[in-house]
Each structure stands twice: as structure tokens, then as C-alpha cells.
XYZ file of C-alpha atoms in Angstrom:
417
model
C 12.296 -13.070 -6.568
C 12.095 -11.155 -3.101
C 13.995 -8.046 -2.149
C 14.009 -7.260 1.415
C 14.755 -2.987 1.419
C 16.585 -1.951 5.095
C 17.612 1.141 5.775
C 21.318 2.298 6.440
C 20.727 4.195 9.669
C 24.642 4.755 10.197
C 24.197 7.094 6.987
C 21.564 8.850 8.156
C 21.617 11.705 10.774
C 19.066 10.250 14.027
C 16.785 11.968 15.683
C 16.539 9.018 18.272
C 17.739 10.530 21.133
C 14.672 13.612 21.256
C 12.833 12.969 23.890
C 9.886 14.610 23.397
C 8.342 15.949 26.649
C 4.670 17.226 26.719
C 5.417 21.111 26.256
C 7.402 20.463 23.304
C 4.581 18.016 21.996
C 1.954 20.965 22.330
C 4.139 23.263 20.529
C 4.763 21.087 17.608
C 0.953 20.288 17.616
C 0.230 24.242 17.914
C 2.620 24.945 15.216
C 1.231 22.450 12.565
C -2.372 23.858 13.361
C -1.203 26.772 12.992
C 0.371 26.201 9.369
C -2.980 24.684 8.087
C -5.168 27.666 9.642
C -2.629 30.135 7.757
C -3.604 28.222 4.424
C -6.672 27.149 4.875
C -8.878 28.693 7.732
C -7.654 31.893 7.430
C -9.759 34.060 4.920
C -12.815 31.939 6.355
C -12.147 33.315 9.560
C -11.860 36.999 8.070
C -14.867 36.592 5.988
C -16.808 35.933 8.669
C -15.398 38.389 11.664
C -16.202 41.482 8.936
C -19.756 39.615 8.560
C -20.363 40.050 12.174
C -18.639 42.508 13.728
C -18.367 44.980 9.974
C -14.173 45.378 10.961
C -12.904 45.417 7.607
C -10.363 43.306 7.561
C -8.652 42.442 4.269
C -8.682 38.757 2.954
C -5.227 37.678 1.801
C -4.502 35.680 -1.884
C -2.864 32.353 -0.185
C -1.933 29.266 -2.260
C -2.427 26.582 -0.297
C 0.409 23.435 -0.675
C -0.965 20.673 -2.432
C -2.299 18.037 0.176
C -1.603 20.571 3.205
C -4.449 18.476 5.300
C -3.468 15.483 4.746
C 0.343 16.298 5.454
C -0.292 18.458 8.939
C -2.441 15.559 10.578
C 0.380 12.943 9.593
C 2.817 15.107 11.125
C 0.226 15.142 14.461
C 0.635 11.638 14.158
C 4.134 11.523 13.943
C 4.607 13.664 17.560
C 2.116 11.822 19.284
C 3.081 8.368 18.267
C 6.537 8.863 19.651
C 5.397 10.811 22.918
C 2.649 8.193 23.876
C 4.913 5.738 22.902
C 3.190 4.119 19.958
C 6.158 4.381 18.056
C 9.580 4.876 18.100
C 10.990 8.226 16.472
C 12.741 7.336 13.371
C 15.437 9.325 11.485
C 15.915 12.067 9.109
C 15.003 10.254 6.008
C 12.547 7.965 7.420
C 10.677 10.903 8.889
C 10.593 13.046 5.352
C 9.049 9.692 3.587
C 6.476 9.186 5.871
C 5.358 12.735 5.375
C 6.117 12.932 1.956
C 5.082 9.591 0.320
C 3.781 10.497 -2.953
C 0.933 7.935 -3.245
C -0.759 9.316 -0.051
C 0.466 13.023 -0.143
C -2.550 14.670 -1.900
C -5.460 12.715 -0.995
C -4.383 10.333 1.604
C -5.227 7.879 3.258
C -3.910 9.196 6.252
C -1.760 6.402 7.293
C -0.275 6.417 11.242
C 3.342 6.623 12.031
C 3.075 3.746 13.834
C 1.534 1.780 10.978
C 4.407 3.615 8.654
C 7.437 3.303 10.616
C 6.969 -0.660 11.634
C 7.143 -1.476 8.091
C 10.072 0.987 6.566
C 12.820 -1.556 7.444
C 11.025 -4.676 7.140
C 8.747 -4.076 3.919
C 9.588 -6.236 1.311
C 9.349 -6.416 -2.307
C 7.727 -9.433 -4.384
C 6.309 -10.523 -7.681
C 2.685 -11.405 -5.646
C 3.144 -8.174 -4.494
C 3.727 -6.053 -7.587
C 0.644 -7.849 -9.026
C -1.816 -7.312 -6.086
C -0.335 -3.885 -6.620
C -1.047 -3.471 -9.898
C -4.246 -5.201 -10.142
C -5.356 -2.457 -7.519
C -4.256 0.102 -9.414
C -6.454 -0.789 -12.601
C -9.082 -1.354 -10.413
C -8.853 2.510 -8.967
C -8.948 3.746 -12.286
C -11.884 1.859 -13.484
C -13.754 3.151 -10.837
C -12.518 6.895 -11.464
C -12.696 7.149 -15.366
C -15.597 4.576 -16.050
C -17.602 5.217 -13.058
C -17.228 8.448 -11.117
C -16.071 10.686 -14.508
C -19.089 9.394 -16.452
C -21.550 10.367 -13.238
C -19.461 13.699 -13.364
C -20.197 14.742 -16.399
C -23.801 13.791 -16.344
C -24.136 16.247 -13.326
C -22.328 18.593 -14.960
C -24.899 18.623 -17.699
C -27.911 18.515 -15.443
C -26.432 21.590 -13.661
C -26.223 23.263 -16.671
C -29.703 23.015 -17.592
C -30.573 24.107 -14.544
C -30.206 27.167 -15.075
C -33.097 27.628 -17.936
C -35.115 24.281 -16.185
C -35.236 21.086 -15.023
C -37.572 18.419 -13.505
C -37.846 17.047 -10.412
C -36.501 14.282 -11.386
C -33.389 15.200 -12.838
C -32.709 17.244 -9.320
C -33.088 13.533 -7.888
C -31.180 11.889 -10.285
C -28.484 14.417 -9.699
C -28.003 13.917 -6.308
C -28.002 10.406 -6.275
C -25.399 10.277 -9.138
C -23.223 12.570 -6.902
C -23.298 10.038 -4.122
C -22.232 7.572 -6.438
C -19.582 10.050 -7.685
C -17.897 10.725 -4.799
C -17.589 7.441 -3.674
C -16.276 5.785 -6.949
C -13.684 8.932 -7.479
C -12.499 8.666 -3.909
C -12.420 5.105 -3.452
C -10.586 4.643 -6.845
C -8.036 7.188 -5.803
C -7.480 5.170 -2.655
C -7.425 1.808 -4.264
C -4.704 3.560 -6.763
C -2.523 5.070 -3.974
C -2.781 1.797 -2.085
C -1.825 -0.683 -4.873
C 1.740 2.096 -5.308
C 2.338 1.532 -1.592
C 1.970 -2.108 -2.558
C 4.429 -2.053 -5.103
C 6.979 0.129 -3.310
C 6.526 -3.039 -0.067
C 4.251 -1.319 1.809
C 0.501 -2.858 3.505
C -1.755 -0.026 4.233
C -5.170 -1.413 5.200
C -8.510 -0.402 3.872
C -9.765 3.211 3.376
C -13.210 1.854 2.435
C -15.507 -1.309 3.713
C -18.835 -0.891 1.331
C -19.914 2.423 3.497
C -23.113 2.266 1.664
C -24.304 -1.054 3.158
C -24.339 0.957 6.581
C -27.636 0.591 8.355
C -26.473 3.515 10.824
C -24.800 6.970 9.599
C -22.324 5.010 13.140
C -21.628 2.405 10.936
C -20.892 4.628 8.423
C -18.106 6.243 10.122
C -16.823 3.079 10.386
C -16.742 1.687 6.584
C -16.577 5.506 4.513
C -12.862 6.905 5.307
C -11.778 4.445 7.917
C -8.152 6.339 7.990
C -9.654 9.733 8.878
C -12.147 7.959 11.657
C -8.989 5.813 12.579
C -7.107 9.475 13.158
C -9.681 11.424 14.843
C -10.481 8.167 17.276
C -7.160 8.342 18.491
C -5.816 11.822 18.267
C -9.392 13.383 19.518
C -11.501 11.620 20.470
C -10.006 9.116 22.968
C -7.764 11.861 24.431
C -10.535 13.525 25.108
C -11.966 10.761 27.424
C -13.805 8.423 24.618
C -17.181 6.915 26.215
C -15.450 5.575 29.057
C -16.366 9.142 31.340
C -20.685 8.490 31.029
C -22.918 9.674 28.841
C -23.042 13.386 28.534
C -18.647 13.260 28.265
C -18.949 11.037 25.447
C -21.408 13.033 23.507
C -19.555 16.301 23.968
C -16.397 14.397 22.926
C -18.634 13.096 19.269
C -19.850 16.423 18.974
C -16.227 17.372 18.617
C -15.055 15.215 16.486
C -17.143 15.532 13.642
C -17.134 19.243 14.433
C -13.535 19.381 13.878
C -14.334 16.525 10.506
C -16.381 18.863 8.878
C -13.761 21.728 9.026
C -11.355 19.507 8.233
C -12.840 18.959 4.975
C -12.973 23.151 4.194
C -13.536 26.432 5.339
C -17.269 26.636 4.494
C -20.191 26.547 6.304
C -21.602 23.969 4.128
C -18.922 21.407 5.635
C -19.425 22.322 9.096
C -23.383 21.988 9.083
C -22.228 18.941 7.347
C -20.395 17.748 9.954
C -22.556 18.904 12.514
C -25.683 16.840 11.041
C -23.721 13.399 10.677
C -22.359 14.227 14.326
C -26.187 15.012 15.780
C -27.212 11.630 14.015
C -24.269 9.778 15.383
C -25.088 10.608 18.854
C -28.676 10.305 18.401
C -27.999 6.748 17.616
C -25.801 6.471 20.086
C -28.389 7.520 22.987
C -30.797 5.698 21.331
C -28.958 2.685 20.412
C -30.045 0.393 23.649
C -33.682 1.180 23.346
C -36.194 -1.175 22.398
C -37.857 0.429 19.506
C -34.556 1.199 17.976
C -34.137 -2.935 17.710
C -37.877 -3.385 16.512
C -36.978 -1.469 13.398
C -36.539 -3.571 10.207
C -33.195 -3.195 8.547
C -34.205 -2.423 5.388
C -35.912 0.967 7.010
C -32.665 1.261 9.226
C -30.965 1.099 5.597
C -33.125 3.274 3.580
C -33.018 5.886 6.165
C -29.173 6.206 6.831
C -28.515 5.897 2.770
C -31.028 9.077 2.468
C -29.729 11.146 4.676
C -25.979 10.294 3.730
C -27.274 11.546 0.103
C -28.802 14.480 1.205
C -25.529 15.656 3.088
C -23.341 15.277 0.377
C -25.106 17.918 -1.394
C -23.257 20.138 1.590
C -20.282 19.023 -0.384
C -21.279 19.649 -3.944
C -22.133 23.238 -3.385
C -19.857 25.901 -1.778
C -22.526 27.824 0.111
C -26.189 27.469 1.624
C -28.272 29.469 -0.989
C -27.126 27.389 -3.853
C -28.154 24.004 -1.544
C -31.115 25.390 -0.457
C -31.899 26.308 -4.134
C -31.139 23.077 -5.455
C -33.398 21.579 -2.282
C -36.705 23.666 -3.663
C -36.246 22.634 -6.770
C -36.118 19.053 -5.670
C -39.124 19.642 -3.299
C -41.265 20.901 -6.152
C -40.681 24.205 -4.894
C -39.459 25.515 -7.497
C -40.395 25.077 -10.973
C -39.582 26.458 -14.287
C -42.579 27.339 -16.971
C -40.455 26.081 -19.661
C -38.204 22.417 -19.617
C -36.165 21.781 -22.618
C -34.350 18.889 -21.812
C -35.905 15.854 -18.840
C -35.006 13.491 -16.852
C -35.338 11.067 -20.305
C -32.283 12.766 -21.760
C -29.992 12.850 -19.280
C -30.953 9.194 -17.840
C -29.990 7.685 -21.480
C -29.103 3.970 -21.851
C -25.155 4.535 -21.094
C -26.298 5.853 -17.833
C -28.779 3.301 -16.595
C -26.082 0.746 -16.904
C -23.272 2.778 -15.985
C -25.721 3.528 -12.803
C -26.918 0.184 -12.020
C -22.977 -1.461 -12.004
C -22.409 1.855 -9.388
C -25.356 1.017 -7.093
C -24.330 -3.050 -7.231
C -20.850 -2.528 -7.000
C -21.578 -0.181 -3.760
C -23.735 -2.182 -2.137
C -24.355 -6.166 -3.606
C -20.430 -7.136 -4.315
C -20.183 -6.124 0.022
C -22.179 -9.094 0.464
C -19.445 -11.879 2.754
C -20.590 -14.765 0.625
C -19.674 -13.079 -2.236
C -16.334 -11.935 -1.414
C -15.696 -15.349 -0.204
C -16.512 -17.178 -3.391
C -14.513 -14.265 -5.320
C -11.177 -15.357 -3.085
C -11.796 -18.924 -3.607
C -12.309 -18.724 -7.042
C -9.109 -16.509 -7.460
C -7.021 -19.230 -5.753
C -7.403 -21.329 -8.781
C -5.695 -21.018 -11.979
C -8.736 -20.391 -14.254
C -10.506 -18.202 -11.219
C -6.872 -15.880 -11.993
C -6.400 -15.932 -15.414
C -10.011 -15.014 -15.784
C -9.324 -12.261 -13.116
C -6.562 -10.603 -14.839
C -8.458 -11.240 -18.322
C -11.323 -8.907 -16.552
C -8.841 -6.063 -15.137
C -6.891 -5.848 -18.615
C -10.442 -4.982 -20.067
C -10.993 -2.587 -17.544
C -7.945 -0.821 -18.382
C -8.528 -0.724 -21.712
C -11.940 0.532 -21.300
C -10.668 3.005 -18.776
C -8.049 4.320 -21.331
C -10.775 4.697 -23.914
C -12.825 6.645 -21.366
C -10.016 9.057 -20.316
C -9.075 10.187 -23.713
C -12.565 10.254 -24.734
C -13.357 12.828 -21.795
C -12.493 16.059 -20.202
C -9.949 16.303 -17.200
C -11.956 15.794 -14.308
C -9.383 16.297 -10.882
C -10.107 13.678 -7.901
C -12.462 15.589 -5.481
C -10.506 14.819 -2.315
C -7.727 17.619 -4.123
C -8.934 20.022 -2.710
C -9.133 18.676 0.788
């Protein structure tokens, strides 16, 4: 059974014939920006102009729109596809979907109007399809309520006792959970929003290539997000000139970039030291990356390195300001100690969580391997290699449904981005 969905455009009101000129392009830009800084940037902003210059301004009580980040830079999209001439402009309807496509609305991925609009009339929908789609889904929430929910709640816990005493190894074990964490919570809410998109006829690529096989925080970039590094590449950074205007242009232009990346992801300092940290490595690498010492290093230490400091930052993320990282930091340091420790790292590192650990850190990094995923596609091809395959995901869900009602609520991160 195959549907193929076109739209009626003689029902729908055009908007075609705009031609948009380069004024009216840096208006609409302006005025998006604009909208986002009003919800988002705004109190920041305050905050810190009465920090420095004591004004007194008042901070205002703003809601922000659920998925206002994520909406705004596929709007940015949307004008500059059509005045570079990436896309065509669609109509009415086809303009409020892309915008407003509920699978990628709150978290994303941020997917490009060109990408979008090529596929609204000639998407098509299939049993293969709806299985891929739904296989994906399970798959997204196995790796949100077994995986990321369970490392949740263990940091929660250490957290807690951190405030009468813990070890140093329970700081360490904390951190490294929340790596795991945040990539198994947003990586499952990507897989989920993709396999919808699949279902509803629409091929969005990859949000995620096994970031934490990266030997390079540049590699990184490319396998943790790929639809945010796909957006800034071509709304920032290669407007701005890219690496094809020498050396010192192009690392001005990557200083940028993951400038504007970390405030992207909040108005905190903690993301924009955040930013500004993977950005100095970046173009560290980047100046460094022809030099003959940089190839005599062993991959393994190339690995180790990058997946250490990639930890470290995300601790920017888990805390909302620098005295509560710097905090956590001494006590991980040994800086810090506490005369009295109730619970260790014993407790908290129990038998679920070794497992539950071990399947995070091989799932992350192992199941990348190309021979691997090879085997896995040729042994799906085959009727056993599937029926085994959807055996496997059924369990998962089942498992996952026994975690989620055994658990508290515990939101996707990426909300609040």
C-alpha cells in the first residue's frame, strides 16, 4: 500500500510571487532576532547592565513560547533559502507546517527549508515506512526512559547528598553519568521526532553520528547536533566568509559561531564560556591541525583527551551559574571535603547502575564501530535477522513502559532550549 500526499496549491493562497529583495530579508531576519531576544535574552541582558553599570533597571516576568529557538532559526532558514535561492517560497499552508511541525517544534532538529519544502509534495506514505518509523520511535524511548531517566535520577540523588557529603568519586561518577544523560535523552528525543516525520512521509537525516567516538572536539561538531552545525555552517558561518578568506578570517568567523552556539543554548554565562571553550579548542585544532606533532599523537590520547574535556563542559550545562560549577569542580579536585560521608560512591554505583552504565558507554561508543553497523544491516535484510529485530524493540518497549510508570516525570533537557 503507498499513498503519495500532494498538495492542492489552487486552494491555497501563494506567496510565490514575493520576491524577496535583501532589505526586506534583513528586516525579517532583524525581526525574528528580535522576537527571541524579547523572550529569551532579555532579562539576561538587564541582569547584567544593573551588574555593571548599578542602573536599576527592572527585569520583566516573560513566558517564553514553547520551542521559541528552535522555531525563530527555522524561520531564518525559511527567508534565506528563498533569497539565495536554495529554495523556492512555498505557500500559506506549506509555510505554517514547516514552522510548526509538531515532531520538531520543541526540541528540533532544526530541519532546512530547503530539505522541508522538496519533500512536502513528493513525500510519500508506506508500510516500510511506518515501520522504520515506528521502530525509531521505540528505539528513542528506550534510550530516554531506560537510559538517560535512570542516569537522571542517580544524579539527582548524588546531588542531594551533596549537600551533607560526598566522595570524590561520586563527584566523578556524576559527571560522567551526566554526559551519558544528555546524550541518551537528546538523542532519544531525536530518534522519536524523526521516526513521526517518518510516518507522516517525511526523510530527515541524522541529528547524531556516535559524537562520542570523536577524536577532535572538530569532529565533534560534526557527529553531536549535526542540524544545529548544519544551520550555523550555512547561515553564519559561510556568509561570513568560511575558511576560504586565510587564516585569521576563518578563526574570527569560528569564534563566532560557537559564540553565538553557546547563547543559543541560554542566557547564562555558563553557556557562553561553554561555547567559548569548545570554540577556542576548535580553532586550536584547527591551527594546529597540519603540524607534525599533532599527527604523531596516538588516537587513543587524541580520544581520551577530546571525551574529557567534552565531559567537563557539560557540567556548564548542568548548573545555571559559575559558583555552583566551580563548587562542584573543588569537590571533584579534592578540594573540598566533608568531615562526615553518609552515603559513597558504593551506594549510588549499585548493580542496576553498572549495567545500566556499561550498555550507555557501549552503545555510545562500540555499536559506532562500521563493521558493526554493517553486519547489523545485513543481518536485518534477512527474515530471522528482522523478526529477531522487532522481537528486541517490542522488549524494549515493554521495558521502557515499565520504567516510565515506575519513575518520576523527568522533561527532555533540550525543553528548555
Amino acid at each position: 500500500m503507498e499513498i503519495k500526499l500532494v498538495n492542492n496549491e489552487e486552494k491555497c493562497i501563494s506567496i510565490q510571487s514575493f520576491v524577496l529583495g535583501k532589505k526586506t530579508i534583513i528586516c525579517g531576519v532583524l525581526l525574528i532576532l528580535a522576537i527571541l531576544f524579547n523572550y529569551k535574552y532579555l532579562n539576561f541582558s538587564i541582569k547584567n547592565i544593573n551588574y555593571f553599570f548599578d542602573i536599576g533597571l527592572k527585569e520583566r516576568t516573560i513566558l517564553a513560547p514553547l520551542g521559541i529557538s528552535f522555531i525563530t532559526f527555522s524561520a531564518i532558514s525559511y527567508l534565506v533559502d528563498i533569497y539565495t535561492g536554495k529554495a523556492k517560497a512555498g505557500n500559506i499552508i506549506d509555510c505554517l507546517l514547516y514552522l510548526t511541525f509538531f515532531p520538531k517544534i520543541v526540541s528540533g532538529p532544526i530541519v532546512l527549508w530547503r530539505d522541508f519544502q522538496n519533500q512536502i509534495q513528493t513525500r510519500e506514505i508506506n508500510i516500510n515506512k511506518c515501520v522504520n518509523g515506528v521502530n525509531r520511535i521505540i528505539i528513542g524511548f528506550a534510550k530516554k526512559l531506560i537510559l538517560a531517566d535512570m542516569f537522571g535520577m542517580c544524579i539527582g540523588e548524588i546531588q542531594k547528598s551533596a549537600a551533607y557529603g560526598i566522595d570524590i568519586i561520586s563527584a566523578w561518577l556524576c559527571v560522567l553519568l551526566y554526559m551519558l544523560q544528555i546524550y541518551y535523552d537528546f538523542a532519544g528525543y531525536s530518534d522519536i521526532a524523526i521516526g513521526v516525520a517518518k510516518i507522516l512521509g517525511f526523510d530527515f537525516k541524522e541529528n547524531f553520528n556516535f559524537p562520542y567516538r570523536s577524536r577532535s572536539i572538530s569532529e565533534f561538531w560534526r557527529r553531536w547536533h549535526i542540524f544545529l552545525g548544519t544551520w550555523f555552517r550555512e547561515y553564519v558561518y559561510i556568509p561570513l566568509g568560511g575558511s576560504r578568506m586565510g587564516k585569521t578570517r576563518t578563526i574570527i568567523n569560528l569564534a563566532v559561531v560557537f559564540f553565538l552556539t553557546g547563547i543559543w543554548h541560554g542566557a547564562s554565562w555558563t553557556y557562553i564560556i561553554w561555547g567559548a571553550t569548545n570554540g577556542g579548542i576548535v580553532i586550536i585544532e584547527r591551527i594546529i591541525s597540519d603540524k607534525s606533532i599533532n599527527k604523531k599523537i596516538p588516537n587513543i590520547i587524541k580520544w581520551s583527551f577530546s571525551m574529557f574535556v567534552v565531559m567537563i563542559c557539560w557540567e556548564l550545562f548542568r548548573f545555571q551559574n559559575m559558583s555552583d560549577f566551580w563548587s562542584w569542580v573543588s569537590i571533584m579536585l579534592g578540594r573540598t571535603t566533608f568531615a562526615h560521608i553518609d552515603l559513597t560512591w558504593r551506594y549510588f554505583l549499585d548493580y542496576r547502575m553498572i549495567v545500566l552504565t556499561s550498555i550507555g558507554i557501549l552503545g555510545a561508543t562500540v555499536l559506532g564501530e562500521s563493521k558493526i553497523l554493517v553486519a547489523k544491516e545485513q543481518i536485518v535484510k534477512t527474515k530471522i535477522g528482522f523478526a529477531m529485530q522487532e522481537a528486541l524493540l517490542l522488549c524494549l518497549f515493554v521495558v521502557s513502559l515499565f520504567c516510565m510508570v515506575s519513575s518520576s516525570y523527568h522533561p527532555f533537557i533540550y525543553f528548555q532550549y
